[in-house]
Short mmCIF file of C-alpha atoms in Angstrom, two decimals:
data_model
loop_
_atom_site.label_atom_id
_atom_site.label_comp_id
_atom_site.label_asym_id
_atom_site.label_seq_id
_atom_site.Cartn_x
_atom_site.Cartn_y
_atom_site.Cartn_z
CA ARG M 1 -15.34 -18.36 -59.84
CA ASN M 2 -17.80 -19.50 -57.25
CA ILE M 3 -17.67 -17.66 -54.33
CA GLY M 4 -21.09 -19.10 -52.58
CA PHE M 5 -21.26 -21.47 -50.78
CA SER M 6 -21.02 -25.76 -51.80
CA TYR M 7 -23.24 -28.69 -51.45
CA THR M 8 -21.28 -31.65 -51.54
CA PRO M 9 -22.86 -35.18 -51.10
CA ARG M 10 -22.22 -37.84 -49.03
CA PRO M 11 -19.51 -39.80 -51.11
CA GLY M 12 -20.72 -43.28 -52.50
CA LYS M 13 -23.88 -41.59 -53.32
CA VAL M 14 -22.84 -39.51 -56.87
CA ALA M 15 -21.98 -42.89 -58.61
CA ALA M 16 -25.38 -44.30 -57.73
CA ILE M 17 -27.92 -42.05 -58.84
CA PRO M 18 -27.65 -41.14 -62.25
CA GLY M 19 -28.10 -36.96 -62.72
CA GLN M 20 -26.39 -36.22 -59.81
CA GLN M 21 -23.94 -33.92 -60.44
CA GLY M 22 -27.12 -31.54 -61.74
CA ASP M 23 -28.69 -32.37 -58.55
CA THR M 24 -25.58 -30.63 -56.90
CA LEU M 25 -25.14 -27.99 -58.99
CA ALA M 26 -28.47 -27.20 -58.20
CA MET M 27 -28.48 -28.07 -54.76
CA ASN M 28 -25.82 -25.44 -55.05
CA SER M 29 -27.71 -23.06 -56.88
CA TYR M 30 -30.89 -22.89 -54.44
CA PHE M 31 -27.87 -22.87 -51.27
CA THR M 32 -26.55 -19.86 -52.74
CA GLY M 33 -29.03 -18.05 -53.27
CA LEU M 34 -30.75 -18.92 -49.83
CA LEU M 35 -27.63 -17.74 -48.31
CA THR M 36 -27.21 -14.69 -49.62
CA MET M 37 -30.44 -13.13 -50.33
CA ALA M 38 -31.31 -13.93 -45.57
CA SER M 39 -27.98 -12.62 -44.65
CA LEU M 40 -28.91 -9.27 -47.32
CA ILE M 41 -32.81 -8.97 -45.43
CA MET M 42 -30.61 -9.81 -41.86
CA ALA M 43 -29.65 -6.29 -42.22
CA LEU M 44 -32.56 -3.81 -42.01
CA GLY M 45 -32.35 -1.65 -44.55
CA ALA M 46 -34.93 1.31 -45.32
CA GLN M 47 -37.28 -0.99 -46.88
CA ASN M 48 -37.50 -3.46 -44.40
CA THR M 49 -38.02 -0.83 -41.50
CA TYR M 50 -40.18 0.99 -43.50
CA LEU M 51 -42.16 -2.54 -44.25
CA LEU M 52 -42.19 -3.27 -40.82
CA ALA M 53 -43.79 0.08 -39.33
CA GLN M 54 -46.85 -0.30 -41.82
CA GLY M 55 -47.18 -3.46 -40.64
CA LEU M 56 -46.69 -2.66 -36.90
CA ARG M 57 -49.34 0.66 -38.23
CA ARG M 58 -51.36 -1.77 -39.87
CA GLU M 59 -51.46 0.52 -42.92
CA HIS M 60 -52.01 -1.04 -46.10
CA HIS M 61 -48.87 -3.48 -45.07
CA LEU M 62 -50.35 -6.58 -47.12
CA ALA M 63 -50.55 -4.33 -50.25
CA ILE M 64 -46.79 -3.15 -49.43
CA ALA M 65 -45.06 -6.29 -48.64
CA ALA M 66 -46.60 -7.41 -52.43
CA PHE M 67 -44.97 -4.76 -53.72
CA CYS M 68 -41.64 -4.91 -52.05
CA LEU M 69 -41.51 -8.50 -53.35
CA THR M 70 -42.77 -7.48 -56.69
CA CYS M 71 -39.42 -4.76 -57.10
CA ASP M 72 -37.07 -7.01 -55.54
CA VAL M 73 -38.10 -10.19 -58.17
CA ILE M 74 -37.82 -7.49 -61.15
CA LEU M 75 -34.40 -6.14 -59.70
CA VAL M 76 -32.53 -9.42 -59.26
CA ALA M 77 -34.21 -10.79 -62.21
CA ALA M 78 -32.77 -7.52 -64.00
CA GLY M 79 -29.22 -8.25 -62.42
CA VAL M 80 -29.39 -11.62 -63.37
CA LEU M 81 -29.51 -11.11 -66.84
CA GLY M 82 -27.23 -7.98 -66.66
CA LEU M 83 -28.04 -5.44 -65.47
CA ALA M 84 -25.23 -5.62 -63.16
CA ALA M 85 -23.36 -5.47 -66.18
CA LEU M 86 -24.51 -2.20 -68.15
CA ILE M 87 -24.39 -0.48 -64.41
CA GLN M 88 -20.75 -1.14 -64.56
CA HIS M 89 -19.82 -0.02 -68.14
CA SER M 90 -21.59 3.34 -67.80
CA PRO M 91 -19.65 5.76 -66.19
CA LEU M 92 -22.95 8.34 -66.52
CA LEU M 93 -25.20 6.30 -65.01
CA VAL M 94 -22.98 5.11 -62.02
CA ASP M 95 -23.02 8.50 -61.20
CA ILE M 96 -26.83 9.25 -61.95
CA LEU M 97 -27.29 6.42 -59.40
CA ARG M 98 -24.37 7.02 -56.81
CA TRP M 99 -25.31 10.95 -57.04
CA GLY M 100 -29.66 10.45 -56.91
CA GLY M 101 -28.65 7.71 -54.18
CA ALA M 102 -26.75 10.10 -51.96
CA ALA M 103 -29.11 12.62 -51.86
CA PHE M 104 -32.00 10.49 -51.15
CA LEU M 105 -29.94 8.78 -47.81
CA LEU M 106 -29.56 12.58 -46.67
CA TRP M 107 -33.30 13.67 -46.77
CA TYR M 108 -33.97 10.42 -45.06
CA GLY M 109 -30.94 11.19 -42.48
CA ALA M 110 -31.98 14.96 -42.01
CA GLN M 111 -35.96 13.25 -42.22
CA ALA M 112 -34.54 10.41 -39.32
CA LEU M 113 -32.66 13.87 -37.60
CA ARG M 114 -35.24 15.84 -37.54
CA ARG M 115 -37.25 13.53 -35.55
CA ALA M 116 -35.14 12.50 -32.94
CA TRP M 117 -35.29 16.63 -32.48
CA ARG M 118 -38.05 16.93 -31.88
CA PRO M 119 -39.76 14.11 -30.55
CA ALA M 120 -42.70 15.68 -29.95
CA ALA M 121 -42.87 15.01 -34.03
CA ILE M 122 -43.04 11.15 -33.10
CA ASP M 123 -46.16 11.48 -30.45
CA LYS M 124 -47.94 13.43 -33.44
CA LEU M 125 -47.05 10.64 -36.26
CA GLU M 126 -48.71 8.22 -33.84
CA THR M 127 -51.70 10.25 -34.18
CA THR M 128 -51.65 11.60 -37.19
CA SER M 129 -54.49 10.16 -39.20
CA PRO M 130 -53.97 6.98 -41.70
CA ARG M 131 -52.17 6.76 -45.34
CA SER M 132 -53.59 6.69 -47.97
CA ARG M 133 -52.65 3.49 -49.90
CA ARG M 134 -51.43 5.42 -52.77
CA GLN M 135 -49.38 7.91 -50.68
CA ALA M 136 -47.96 3.95 -48.49
CA LEU M 137 -47.68 2.64 -51.93
CA LEU M 138 -45.08 5.82 -53.18
CA ALA M 139 -43.01 5.96 -49.81
CA ALA M 140 -42.89 2.12 -50.50
CA ALA M 141 -41.27 2.40 -53.75
CA ALA M 142 -39.00 5.72 -52.57
CA VAL M 143 -37.42 3.83 -49.79
CA SER M 144 -37.63 0.50 -52.24
CA LEU M 145 -36.50 2.52 -55.54
CA LEU M 146 -34.01 5.27 -54.39
CA ASN M 147 -32.36 3.29 -51.47
CA PRO M 148 -29.18 2.74 -53.18
CA HIS M 149 -28.22 0.07 -51.53
CA VAL M 150 -30.64 -1.89 -53.34
CA TYR M 151 -28.80 -1.17 -56.62
CA LEU M 152 -25.80 -2.37 -54.97
CA ASP M 153 -27.41 -5.65 -53.28
CA THR M 154 -30.50 -6.80 -55.11
CA VAL M 155 -28.38 -5.71 -59.16
CA LEU M 156 -25.13 -5.75 -58.33
CA LEU M 157 -24.52 -8.53 -55.78
CA VAL M 158 -27.76 -10.58 -56.59
CA GLY M 159 -27.50 -10.05 -59.86
CA SER M 160 -23.38 -11.31 -60.81
CA LEU M 161 -24.08 -14.26 -58.07
CA GLY M 162 -27.21 -14.99 -59.98
CA SER M 163 -25.49 -14.36 -63.54
CA GLN M 164 -22.46 -17.16 -62.22
CA GLN M 165 -24.78 -20.08 -61.75
CA ALA M 166 -25.23 -23.15 -63.95
CA ALA M 167 -28.01 -22.76 -65.87
#
C-alpha cells in the first residue's frame, strides 16, 4: 500500500526511454519523502523552536543545527531499517517512550507556563549570559531525543513510509 504522492510521466514517454519505470519509482519516492518531511518541518515543534531561538540569539546556532540534522538523519535511518517495527512490537519500549515523553512534555509545558506567569523571567532570559556550547548542545539533545513526537513523526511515520519505498 502506497500512501504517498505519485509521479506519473506524460503519456507516450514511458516506452520511449528505457528504464523509465525505475525513474518513475525513484521520483515517486523522492516526492513522497520531500512532501512528508516538508509537512513535518512546517509544524513547528520543540526542536524547531529551540533551533530558531538559538539562531535569533546567535548562540552556537550552526553547531545546534548540525546536531539536530544528525539526530534526524539517524532517527529516519533507524526507522527505515526497522526500529519502527521493533518499537511497535515491544510493549515495554512503547510504555517507556509513552511515559518518558509524557514526563518531558509536562516538564516543558511547566517551564513555558512559569515563563508566561512571570514575564520578568522572559526579560531576565534576554539579559543572562550566553550558554556554553556544551549546555546548548545538551538542551538540543533534550528537545531532539526526549520529545515523543520525534519518535512518532521521524521514526514511526517517516520510517514506515521509507521502508515501503522500492530499493
